[in-house]
Amino acid sequence: MARSVEREKRSKHLVEEWVGRVYTLICVGLLVLTIFSMVYFVASKGLSTFFRDGVNPIDLFTGVKWAPESEPPLFGALPFIVGSFSTSILAALIAAPLGFCAAVFIVELMPKFGRKVLQPVIELLAGIPSVVYGFVGLSVIVPFFRDIFPGQGLGLAAGGVVLSIMILPTITTIATDALAALPSGLKEGSYALGSTRWQTIYRIVLPTTLPALLTGIVLGIARAFGEALAVQMVIGNAPHIPRSLFESASTLTSAITLSMGNTIMGTAHNNALWTLALILLTMTFVFVFIVRWLERRSKV
Amino acid sequence: MQDVGLKAKNLSVFYGEKQAVKDISLDFNARQVTALIGPSGCGKSTFLRSLNRMNDLIPGAKITGEVWIGDQNILSPRTDVVLLRQKIGMVWQRPNPFHKSIYENIAFGPRYHGIRDKKKLDEIVEQSLRKAALWEETKDRLHKSALALSGGQQQRLCIARSIAVRPDIILMDEPASALDPVSTAKIEELIAELKQEYCIIIVTHNMHQAARVSDRTAFFLMGELVEFDQTDKMFTNPANQQTSDYISGRFG
């Protein structure tokens, strides 16, 4: 009698174990399948520009003229690549020092107020939809640049500034966590040697947390690189390499969102847009790889 | 310069409402080791941390009383704590080397106090490491990471690091409690060596250690100073019953 009850319970545990295993396996399988099919789809579409439409990859990566509807069509994507990189890096250059200094204030100067009020407020920035950023950029930053600098105000500078505000929460949050997780005793050790607070921040806190700070910056760049809407609204969307920061330009993302609806699936123009998407996807992989590498290094 | 001792007068420390150190007066002599002993939470570490104003870093901590080094009351608000801490070195329970090379760990302090000359810095690094009995083990890898050293070596590096800024007084907060017996013995030897030049104040949980390294011992209990005497006398013939009970291991 007791034995049969035990056997019944055991088989129940076995069933539970296997239901759990199969269910989680299906979930992870679906995720992996989605990722693989996305990559496959983008890659097959993007690569057909080279294999089916016969565009020379070198022309695509170095050409400065993008005229897919002209005769013969030209697929020079360099202006978009330059636009994407320069806006993202400009954004990081603006946001990184701001984010780090904000994190220093939050962690070192006013820990109570900073952690309770400032950090949530900064993280709130991450939740604002990108169209709002674009709109604010268009109605505040662009006119501001137009008044001070020659040109329409639309361009890389406006794009970089809008993006820098968008990636500020990422960089600040990661920097705050890194500063807060500083091994205990290091700061005290530095103070006990007669260093000032700022010497300690500059000489101990900054170098020790550098890998984590860089991780935040790379994640910020990755986000800026992939942002489409807000940039598209303020950058001007002229498909050429601008000679100044205040001249109209384009990025990979803005080129895709602008033209995707106007092309026919399977045409050379449409495929060329997929190639731009493939470049974006590849760069995202590179960013993820860099982040992984930085994290591994910071553990040593 | 090396005859500097330290006098605490009516020192009290509060954490919020709680008084962790109660009205303690103690003199510390130059070229002597003074041990502070007592059970956990008796205020000995808090007392130690007041002597170089490390408690300033703890929110809500308040200190009253006086601490005199020569003719300067270091608790006065006019004291520049940065300058003060150059005169008072400190070593913690857990070694806390900076994530830098061995050389940079030692050169950190002196460099910030204005010594830029490479030769001079080299000299200070060698001297400090020699004094901390670490030179022979590290001279071939001065520019390697200090984190690759063993725990005992790291602790001696931290001692070398505080010597490098030429303090008069060295505070040690259970410097050997995280170390193995061999490393502990080395640290104790080092303390005996260092007391020829410095005023050393050491907090320890280990009564045998206090008996081995110190000249004088202060016994703390519940934030109060119970007894303060020559170490020999304290451990053989304590005046107070509580001291006697603690030393013989009846509580603690």
PDB file of C-alpha atoms in Angstrom, chain A residues 19-270:
ATOM      1  CA  VAL A  19       6.962  18.751 -18.650  1.00  0.00           C
ATOM      2  CA  GLY A  20       9.200  21.495 -17.259  1.00  0.00           C
ATOM      3  CA  ARG A  21      12.137  20.473 -19.365  1.00  0.00           C
ATOM      4  CA  VAL A  22      10.179  20.222 -22.602  1.00  0.00           C
ATOM      5  CA  TYR A  23       8.370  23.501 -22.007  1.00  0.00           C
ATOM      6  CA  THR A  24      11.544  25.531 -21.329  1.00  0.00           C
ATOM      7  CA  LEU A  25      13.273  23.786 -24.248  1.00  0.00           C
ATOM      8  CA  ILE A  26      10.470  24.835 -26.601  1.00  0.00           C
ATOM      9  CA  CYS A  27      10.747  28.434 -25.397  1.00  0.00           C
ATOM     10  CA  VAL A  28      14.480  28.650 -25.884  1.00  0.00           C
ATOM     11  CA  GLY A  29      14.165  26.815 -29.216  1.00  0.00           C
ATOM     12  CA  LEU A  30      11.664  29.392 -30.447  1.00  0.00           C
ATOM     13  CA  LEU A  31      14.007  32.210 -29.454  1.00  0.00           C
ATOM     14  CA  VAL A  32      16.967  30.671 -31.210  1.00  0.00           C
ATOM     15  CA  LEU A  33      14.825  29.921 -34.258  1.00  0.00           C
ATOM     16  CA  THR A  34      13.645  33.542 -34.421  1.00  0.00           C
ATOM     17  CA  ILE A  35      17.183  34.868 -34.214  1.00  0.00           C
ATOM     18  CA  PHE A  36      18.477  32.457 -36.825  1.00  0.00           C
ATOM     19  CA  SER A  37      15.651  33.119 -39.257  1.00  0.00           C
ATOM     20  CA  MET A  38      16.093  36.887 -38.844  1.00  0.00           C
ATOM     21  CA  VAL A  39      19.778  36.644 -39.552  1.00  0.00           C
ATOM     22  CA  TYR A  40      19.135  34.276 -42.459  1.00  0.00           C
ATOM     23  CA  PHE A  41      16.456  36.509 -43.946  1.00  0.00           C
ATOM     24  CA  VAL A  42      18.448  39.737 -43.667  1.00  0.00           C
ATOM     25  CA  ALA A  43      21.597  38.046 -44.922  1.00  0.00           C
ATOM     26  CA  SER A  44      19.955  36.357 -47.908  1.00  0.00           C
ATOM     27  CA  LYS A  45      18.218  39.556 -48.948  1.00  0.00           C
ATOM     28  CA  GLY A  46      21.228  41.732 -48.248  1.00  0.00           C
ATOM     29  CA  LEU A  47      23.724  39.509 -49.992  1.00  0.00           C
ATOM     30  CA  SER A  48      21.586  39.172 -53.113  1.00  0.00           C
ATOM     31  CA  THR A  49      22.608  42.741 -53.935  1.00  0.00           C
ATOM     32  CA  PHE A  50      26.063  41.368 -54.592  1.00  0.00           C
ATOM     33  CA  PHE A  51      25.180  37.952 -55.993  1.00  0.00           C
ATOM     34  CA  ARG A  52      22.011  38.629 -57.994  1.00  0.00           C
ATOM     35  CA  ASP A  53      22.133  42.299 -58.833  1.00  0.00           C
ATOM     36  CA  GLY A  54      25.863  42.161 -59.448  1.00  0.00           C
ATOM     37  CA  VAL A  55      26.849  45.158 -57.323  1.00  0.00           C
ATOM     38  CA  ASN A  56      30.549  45.119 -56.486  1.00  0.00           C
ATOM     39  CA  PRO A  57      30.929  45.082 -52.651  1.00  0.00           C
ATOM     40  CA  ILE A  58      33.870  47.464 -52.935  1.00  0.00           C
ATOM     41  CA  ASP A  59      31.687  49.942 -54.815  1.00  0.00           C
ATOM     42  CA  LEU A  60      29.032  49.657 -52.146  1.00  0.00           C
ATOM     43  CA  PHE A  61      31.374  50.247 -49.235  1.00  0.00           C
ATOM     44  CA  THR A  62      33.421  53.003 -50.846  1.00  0.00           C
ATOM     45  CA  GLY A  63      30.996  54.631 -53.284  1.00  0.00           C
ATOM     46  CA  VAL A  64      29.801  58.089 -52.301  1.00  0.00           C
ATOM     47  CA  LYS A  65      26.829  58.292 -54.629  1.00  0.00           C
ATOM     48  CA  TRP A  66      23.516  56.676 -53.725  1.00  0.00           C
ATOM     49  CA  ALA A  67      21.119  56.818 -56.696  1.00  0.00           C
ATOM     50  CA  PRO A  68      19.321  53.471 -56.856  1.00  0.00           C
ATOM     51  CA  GLU A  69      16.608  54.626 -59.254  1.00  0.00           C
ATOM     52  CA  SER A  70      18.892  56.268 -61.808  1.00  0.00           C
ATOM     53  CA  GLU A  71      20.181  54.590 -64.951  1.00  0.00           C
ATOM     54  CA  PRO A  72      22.554  52.849 -64.307  1.00  0.00           C
ATOM     55  CA  PRO A  73      21.727  52.657 -60.564  1.00  0.00           C
ATOM     56  CA  LEU A  74      24.478  53.613 -58.136  1.00  0.00           C
ATOM     57  CA  PHE A  75      24.757  51.977 -54.714  1.00  0.00           C
ATOM     58  CA  GLY A  76      27.412  53.889 -52.830  1.00  0.00           C
ATOM     59  CA  ALA A  77      26.589  53.411 -49.120  1.00  0.00           C
ATOM     60  CA  LEU A  78      29.594  55.204 -47.676  1.00  0.00           C
ATOM     61  CA  PRO A  79      27.636  58.383 -46.798  1.00  0.00           C
ATOM     62  CA  PHE A  80      25.246  56.308 -44.660  1.00  0.00           C
ATOM     63  CA  ILE A  81      28.039  54.389 -42.982  1.00  0.00           C
ATOM     64  CA  VAL A  82      29.913  57.605 -42.230  1.00  0.00           C
ATOM     65  CA  GLY A  83      26.692  59.219 -41.015  1.00  0.00           C
ATOM     66  CA  SER A  84      25.869  56.344 -38.670  1.00  0.00           C
ATOM     67  CA  PHE A  85      29.340  56.150 -37.175  1.00  0.00           C
ATOM     68  CA  SER A  86      29.825  59.879 -36.771  1.00  0.00           C
ATOM     69  CA  THR A  87      26.442  60.508 -35.117  1.00  0.00           C
ATOM     70  CA  SER A  88      26.904  57.561 -32.727  1.00  0.00           C
ATOM     71  CA  ILE A  89      30.449  58.477 -31.801  1.00  0.00           C
ATOM     72  CA  LEU A  90      29.530  62.142 -31.413  1.00  0.00           C
ATOM     73  CA  ALA A  91      26.696  61.065 -29.133  1.00  0.00           C
ATOM     74  CA  ALA A  92      29.080  58.932 -27.054  1.00  0.00           C
ATOM     75  CA  LEU A  93      31.614  61.782 -26.845  1.00  0.00           C
ATOM     76  CA  ILE A  94      28.926  64.042 -25.425  1.00  0.00           C
ATOM     77  CA  ALA A  95      27.172  61.494 -23.219  1.00  0.00           C
ATOM     78  CA  ALA A  96      30.169  59.611 -21.754  1.00  0.00           C
ATOM     79  CA  PRO A  97      31.681  62.462 -19.688  1.00  0.00           C
ATOM     80  CA  LEU A  98      28.212  63.658 -18.664  1.00  0.00           C
ATOM     81  CA  GLY A  99      27.154  60.161 -17.661  1.00  0.00           C
ATOM     82  CA  PHE A 100      30.336  59.460 -15.719  1.00  0.00           C
ATOM     83  CA  CYS A 101      30.213  62.759 -13.850  1.00  0.00           C
ATOM     84  CA  ALA A 102      26.526  62.270 -13.071  1.00  0.00           C
ATOM     85  CA  ALA A 103      27.368  58.804 -11.724  1.00  0.00           C
ATOM     86  CA  VAL A 104      30.152  60.270  -9.557  1.00  0.00           C
ATOM     87  CA  PHE A 105      27.683  62.772  -8.155  1.00  0.00           C
ATOM     88  CA  ILE A 106      25.077  60.086  -7.509  1.00  0.00           C
ATOM     89  CA  VAL A 107      27.439  57.609  -5.848  1.00  0.00           C
ATOM     90  CA  GLU A 108      30.109  59.755  -4.201  1.00  0.00           C
ATOM     91  CA  LEU A 109      28.605  63.104  -3.380  1.00  0.00           C
ATOM     92  CA  MET A 110      24.958  62.571  -2.536  1.00  0.00           C
ATOM     93  CA  PRO A 111      24.369  58.827  -2.258  1.00  0.00           C
ATOM     94  CA  LYS A 112      20.978  59.044  -0.552  1.00  0.00           C
ATOM     95  CA  PHE A 113      19.388  61.687  -2.745  1.00  0.00           C
ATOM     96  CA  GLY A 114      21.202  60.416  -5.825  1.00  0.00           C
ATOM     97  CA  ARG A 115      20.140  56.794  -5.539  1.00  0.00           C
ATOM     98  CA  LYS A 116      16.589  57.610  -4.509  1.00  0.00           C
ATOM     99  CA  VAL A 117      15.755  60.527  -6.782  1.00  0.00           C
ATOM    100  CA  LEU A 118      18.377  61.269  -9.429  1.00  0.00           C
ATOM    101  CA  GLN A 119      18.965  57.753 -10.736  1.00  0.00           C
ATOM    102  CA  PRO A 120      15.265  56.974 -11.290  1.00  0.00           C
ATOM    103  CA  VAL A 121      14.826  60.346 -12.993  1.00  0.00           C
ATOM    104  CA  ILE A 122      17.713  59.666 -15.356  1.00  0.00           C
ATOM    105  CA  GLU A 123      16.413  56.162 -16.030  1.00  0.00           C
ATOM    106  CA  LEU A 124      13.084  57.739 -16.916  1.00  0.00           C
ATOM    107  CA  LEU A 125      14.806  59.199 -19.971  1.00  0.00           C
ATOM    108  CA  ALA A 126      15.160  55.662 -21.301  1.00  0.00           C
ATOM    109  CA  GLY A 127      11.408  55.197 -21.358  1.00  0.00           C
ATOM    110  CA  ILE A 128      10.583  58.244 -23.485  1.00  0.00           C
ATOM    111  CA  PRO A 129       9.570  57.176 -27.030  1.00  0.00           C
ATOM    112  CA  SER A 130      12.109  58.084 -29.670  1.00  0.00           C
ATOM    113  CA  VAL A 131       9.604  60.098 -31.673  1.00  0.00           C
ATOM    114  CA  VAL A 132       9.387  62.494 -28.725  1.00  0.00           C
ATOM    115  CA  TYR A 133      13.164  62.914 -28.771  1.00  0.00           C
ATOM    116  CA  GLY A 134      13.030  63.560 -32.507  1.00  0.00           C
ATOM    117  CA  PHE A 135      10.262  66.084 -32.077  1.00  0.00           C
ATOM    118  CA  VAL A 136      12.085  67.928 -29.316  1.00  0.00           C
ATOM    119  CA  GLY A 137      15.250  67.834 -31.405  1.00  0.00           C
ATOM    120  CA  LEU A 138      13.416  69.234 -34.370  1.00  0.00           C
ATOM    121  CA  SER A 139      11.720  72.034 -32.474  1.00  0.00           C
ATOM    122  CA  VAL A 140      14.501  72.976 -30.025  1.00  0.00           C
ATOM    123  CA  ILE A 141      17.936  71.793 -31.113  1.00  0.00           C
ATOM    124  CA  VAL A 142      17.614  72.326 -34.866  1.00  0.00           C
ATOM    125  CA  PRO A 143      16.426  75.958 -34.592  1.00  0.00           C
ATOM    126  CA  PHE A 144      19.136  76.573 -31.990  1.00  0.00           C
ATOM    127  CA  PHE A 145      21.844  75.352 -34.379  1.00  0.00           C
ATOM    128  CA  ARG A 146      20.231  77.206 -37.262  1.00  0.00           C
ATOM    129  CA  ASP A 147      20.545  80.485 -35.356  1.00  0.00           C
ATOM    130  CA  ILE A 148      24.193  80.006 -34.394  1.00  0.00           C
ATOM    131  CA  PHE A 149      25.772  78.094 -37.248  1.00  0.00           C
ATOM    132  CA  PRO A 150      25.430  78.416 -41.015  1.00  0.00           C
ATOM    133  CA  GLY A 151      22.965  76.056 -42.687  1.00  0.00           C
ATOM    134  CA  GLN A 152      19.540  74.694 -41.872  1.00  0.00           C
ATOM    135  CA  GLY A 153      20.438  73.339 -38.454  1.00  0.00           C
ATOM    136  CA  LEU A 154      19.683  69.830 -39.633  1.00  0.00           C
ATOM    137  CA  GLY A 155      22.712  67.540 -39.683  1.00  0.00           C
ATOM    138  CA  LEU A 156      25.177  65.351 -37.834  1.00  0.00           C
ATOM    139  CA  ALA A 157      25.450  67.744 -34.878  1.00  0.00           C
ATOM    140  CA  ALA A 158      21.695  67.777 -34.264  1.00  0.00           C
ATOM    141  CA  GLY A 159      21.582  63.987 -34.665  1.00  0.00           C
ATOM    142  CA  GLY A 160      24.501  63.509 -32.278  1.00  0.00           C
ATOM    143  CA  VAL A 161      22.998  65.749 -29.610  1.00  0.00           C
ATOM    144  CA  VAL A 162      19.594  64.053 -29.765  1.00  0.00           C
ATOM    145  CA  LEU A 163      21.241  60.623 -29.617  1.00  0.00           C
ATOM    146  CA  SER A 164      23.468  61.675 -26.725  1.00  0.00           C
ATOM    147  CA  ILE A 165      20.387  62.476 -24.634  1.00  0.00           C
ATOM    148  CA  MET A 166      18.875  59.131 -25.591  1.00  0.00           C
ATOM    149  CA  ILE A 167      21.938  57.099 -24.561  1.00  0.00           C
ATOM    150  CA  LEU A 168      22.661  59.117 -21.411  1.00  0.00           C
ATOM    151  CA  PRO A 169      20.550  56.825 -19.181  1.00  0.00           C
ATOM    152  CA  THR A 170      22.359  53.707 -20.425  1.00  0.00           C
ATOM    153  CA  ILE A 171      25.787  55.159 -19.756  1.00  0.00           C
ATOM    154  CA  THR A 172      24.818  56.757 -16.433  1.00  0.00           C
ATOM    155  CA  THR A 173      23.114  53.633 -15.093  1.00  0.00           C
ATOM    156  CA  ILE A 174      26.021  51.362 -15.937  1.00  0.00           C
ATOM    157  CA  ALA A 175      28.549  53.866 -14.575  1.00  0.00           C
ATOM    158  CA  THR A 176      26.536  54.255 -11.359  1.00  0.00           C
ATOM    159  CA  ASP A 177      26.402  50.504 -10.839  1.00  0.00           C
ATOM    160  CA  ALA A 178      30.123  50.198 -11.560  1.00  0.00           C
ATOM    161  CA  LEU A 179      31.044  52.938  -9.082  1.00  0.00           C
ATOM    162  CA  ALA A 180      28.776  51.464  -6.432  1.00  0.00           C
ATOM    163  CA  ALA A 181      30.310  48.010  -6.935  1.00  0.00           C
ATOM    164  CA  LEU A 182      33.873  49.233  -6.427  1.00  0.00           C
ATOM    165  CA  PRO A 183      35.672  46.696  -4.180  1.00  0.00           C
ATOM    166  CA  SER A 184      35.348  47.915  -0.610  1.00  0.00           C
ATOM    167  CA  GLY A 185      38.402  49.413   0.987  1.00  0.00           C
ATOM    168  CA  LEU A 186      39.988  50.858  -2.152  1.00  0.00           C
ATOM    169  CA  LYS A 187      38.643  54.340  -1.586  1.00  0.00           C
ATOM    170  CA  GLU A 188      39.483  54.221   2.122  1.00  0.00           C
ATOM    171  CA  GLY A 189      42.971  52.982   1.248  1.00  0.00           C
ATOM    172  CA  SER A 190      43.459  55.974  -0.971  1.00  0.00           C
ATOM    173  CA  TYR A 191      42.078  58.440   1.571  1.00  0.00           C
ATOM    174  CA  ALA A 192      44.316  56.975   4.260  1.00  0.00           C
ATOM    175  CA  LEU A 193      47.350  57.820   2.121  1.00  0.00           C
ATOM    176  CA  GLY A 194      46.313  61.448   2.199  1.00  0.00           C
ATOM    177  CA  SER A 195      44.604  61.711  -1.172  1.00  0.00           C
ATOM    178  CA  THR A 196      41.796  64.138  -1.704  1.00  0.00           C
ATOM    179  CA  ARG A 197      38.398  62.982  -2.844  1.00  0.00           C
ATOM    180  CA  TRP A 198      39.063  64.095  -6.419  1.00  0.00           C
ATOM    181  CA  GLN A 199      42.484  62.492  -6.562  1.00  0.00           C
ATOM    182  CA  THR A 200      40.833  59.299  -5.379  1.00  0.00           C
ATOM    183  CA  ILE A 201      38.123  59.489  -8.019  1.00  0.00           C
ATOM    184  CA  TYR A 202      40.603  60.265 -10.759  1.00  0.00           C
ATOM    185  CA  ARG A 203      43.368  57.880  -9.769  1.00  0.00           C
ATOM    186  CA  ILE A 204      41.540  54.944  -8.163  1.00  0.00           C
ATOM    187  CA  VAL A 205      37.845  54.967  -8.984  1.00  0.00           C
ATOM    188  CA  LEU A 206      38.155  55.823 -12.680  1.00  0.00           C
ATOM    189  CA  PRO A 207      40.907  53.325 -13.627  1.00  0.00           C
ATOM    190  CA  THR A 208      39.408  50.504 -11.559  1.00  0.00           C
ATOM    191  CA  THR A 209      35.959  50.851 -13.060  1.00  0.00           C
ATOM    192  CA  LEU A 210      37.168  51.648 -16.582  1.00  0.00           C
ATOM    193  CA  PRO A 211      36.180  48.328 -18.216  1.00  0.00           C
ATOM    194  CA  ALA A 212      32.636  48.672 -16.901  1.00  0.00           C
ATOM    195  CA  LEU A 213      32.469  52.297 -17.992  1.00  0.00           C
ATOM    196  CA  LEU A 214      33.599  51.297 -21.475  1.00  0.00           C
ATOM    197  CA  THR A 215      30.905  48.620 -21.532  1.00  0.00           C
ATOM    198  CA  GLY A 216      28.333  51.318 -20.856  1.00  0.00           C
ATOM    199  CA  ILE A 217      29.748  53.507 -23.613  1.00  0.00           C
ATOM    200  CA  VAL A 218      29.740  50.677 -26.163  1.00  0.00           C
ATOM    201  CA  LEU A 219      26.159  49.757 -25.267  1.00  0.00           C
ATOM    202  CA  GLY A 220      25.282  53.423 -25.688  1.00  0.00           C
ATOM    203  CA  ILE A 221      26.947  53.548 -29.106  1.00  0.00           C
ATOM    204  CA  ALA A 222      25.120  50.368 -30.101  1.00  0.00           C
ATOM    205  CA  ARG A 223      21.811  51.948 -29.160  1.00  0.00           C
ATOM    206  CA  ALA A 224      22.659  55.159 -31.006  1.00  0.00           C
ATOM    207  CA  PHE A 225      23.765  53.173 -34.039  1.00  0.00           C
ATOM    208  CA  GLY A 226      20.426  51.400 -34.253  1.00  0.00           C
ATOM    209  CA  GLU A 227      18.179  54.389 -33.525  1.00  0.00           C
ATOM    210  CA  ALA A 228      16.215  55.362 -36.628  1.00  0.00           C
ATOM    211  CA  LEU A 229      13.278  57.656 -36.048  1.00  0.00           C
ATOM    212  CA  ALA A 230      14.705  60.408 -33.877  1.00  0.00           C
ATOM    213  CA  VAL A 231      17.792  60.695 -36.041  1.00  0.00           C
ATOM    214  CA  GLN A 232      15.820  60.715 -39.234  1.00  0.00           C
ATOM    215  CA  MET A 233      13.783  63.665 -37.971  1.00  0.00           C
ATOM    216  CA  VAL A 234      16.777  65.927 -37.326  1.00  0.00           C
ATOM    217  CA  ILE A 235      19.544  64.835 -39.668  1.00  0.00           C
ATOM    218  CA  GLY A 236      18.172  66.202 -42.957  1.00  0.00           C
ATOM    219  CA  ASN A 237      18.441  62.975 -44.956  1.00  0.00           C
ATOM    220  CA  ALA A 238      20.667  64.105 -47.796  1.00  0.00           C
ATOM    221  CA  PRO A 239      22.505  61.059 -49.193  1.00  0.00           C
ATOM    222  CA  HIS A 240      25.987  62.501 -49.287  1.00  0.00           C
ATOM    223  CA  ILE A 241      28.949  62.929 -46.951  1.00  0.00           C
ATOM    224  CA  PRO A 242      28.593  66.319 -45.292  1.00  0.00           C
ATOM    225  CA  ARG A 243      31.538  68.675 -45.064  1.00  0.00           C
ATOM    226  CA  SER A 244      30.481  70.062 -41.707  1.00  0.00           C
ATOM    227  CA  LEU A 245      28.539  68.913 -38.675  1.00  0.00           C
ATOM    228  CA  PHE A 246      25.734  71.299 -39.547  1.00  0.00           C
ATOM    229  CA  GLU A 247      25.092  70.064 -43.049  1.00  0.00           C
ATOM    230  CA  SER A 248      22.333  67.645 -43.941  1.00  0.00           C
ATOM    231  CA  ALA A 249      23.372  63.972 -43.893  1.00  0.00           C
ATOM    232  CA  SER A 250      21.989  60.437 -43.603  1.00  0.00           C
ATOM    233  CA  THR A 251      22.523  57.310 -41.551  1.00  0.00           C
ATOM    234  CA  LEU A 252      21.987  53.650 -42.366  1.00  0.00           C
ATOM    235  CA  THR A 253      18.798  53.570 -40.331  1.00  0.00           C
ATOM    236  CA  SER A 254      17.358  56.795 -41.693  1.00  0.00           C
ATOM    237  CA  ALA A 255      18.019  55.639 -45.264  1.00  0.00           C
ATOM    238  CA  ILE A 256      16.161  52.396 -44.604  1.00  0.00           C
ATOM    239  CA  THR A 257      13.099  53.887 -42.905  1.00  0.00           C
ATOM    240  CA  LEU A 258      12.838  56.644 -45.482  1.00  0.00           C
ATOM    241  CA  SER A 259      12.892  54.439 -48.583  1.00  0.00           C
ATOM    242  CA  MET A 260      11.629  51.034 -47.484  1.00  0.00           C
ATOM    243  CA  GLY A 261       7.978  51.854 -48.128  1.00  0.00           C
ATOM    244  CA  ASN A 262       8.656  53.190 -51.601  1.00  0.00           C
ATOM    245  CA  THR A 263      10.459  50.188 -53.028  1.00  0.00           C
ATOM    246  CA  ILE A 264       9.143  46.951 -54.455  1.00  0.00           C
ATOM    247  CA  MET A 265      10.194  43.686 -52.855  1.00  0.00           C
ATOM    248  CA  GLY A 266      12.832  41.923 -54.903  1.00  0.00           C
ATOM    249  CA  THR A 267      14.056  44.942 -56.851  1.00  0.00           C
ATOM    250  CA  ALA A 268      17.701  45.993 -56.721  1.00  0.00           C
ATOM    251  CA  HIS A 269      16.813  49.097 -54.701  1.00  0.00           C
ATOM    252  CA  ASN A 270      14.921  47.026 -52.134  1.00  0.00           C
TER     253      ASN A 270
END
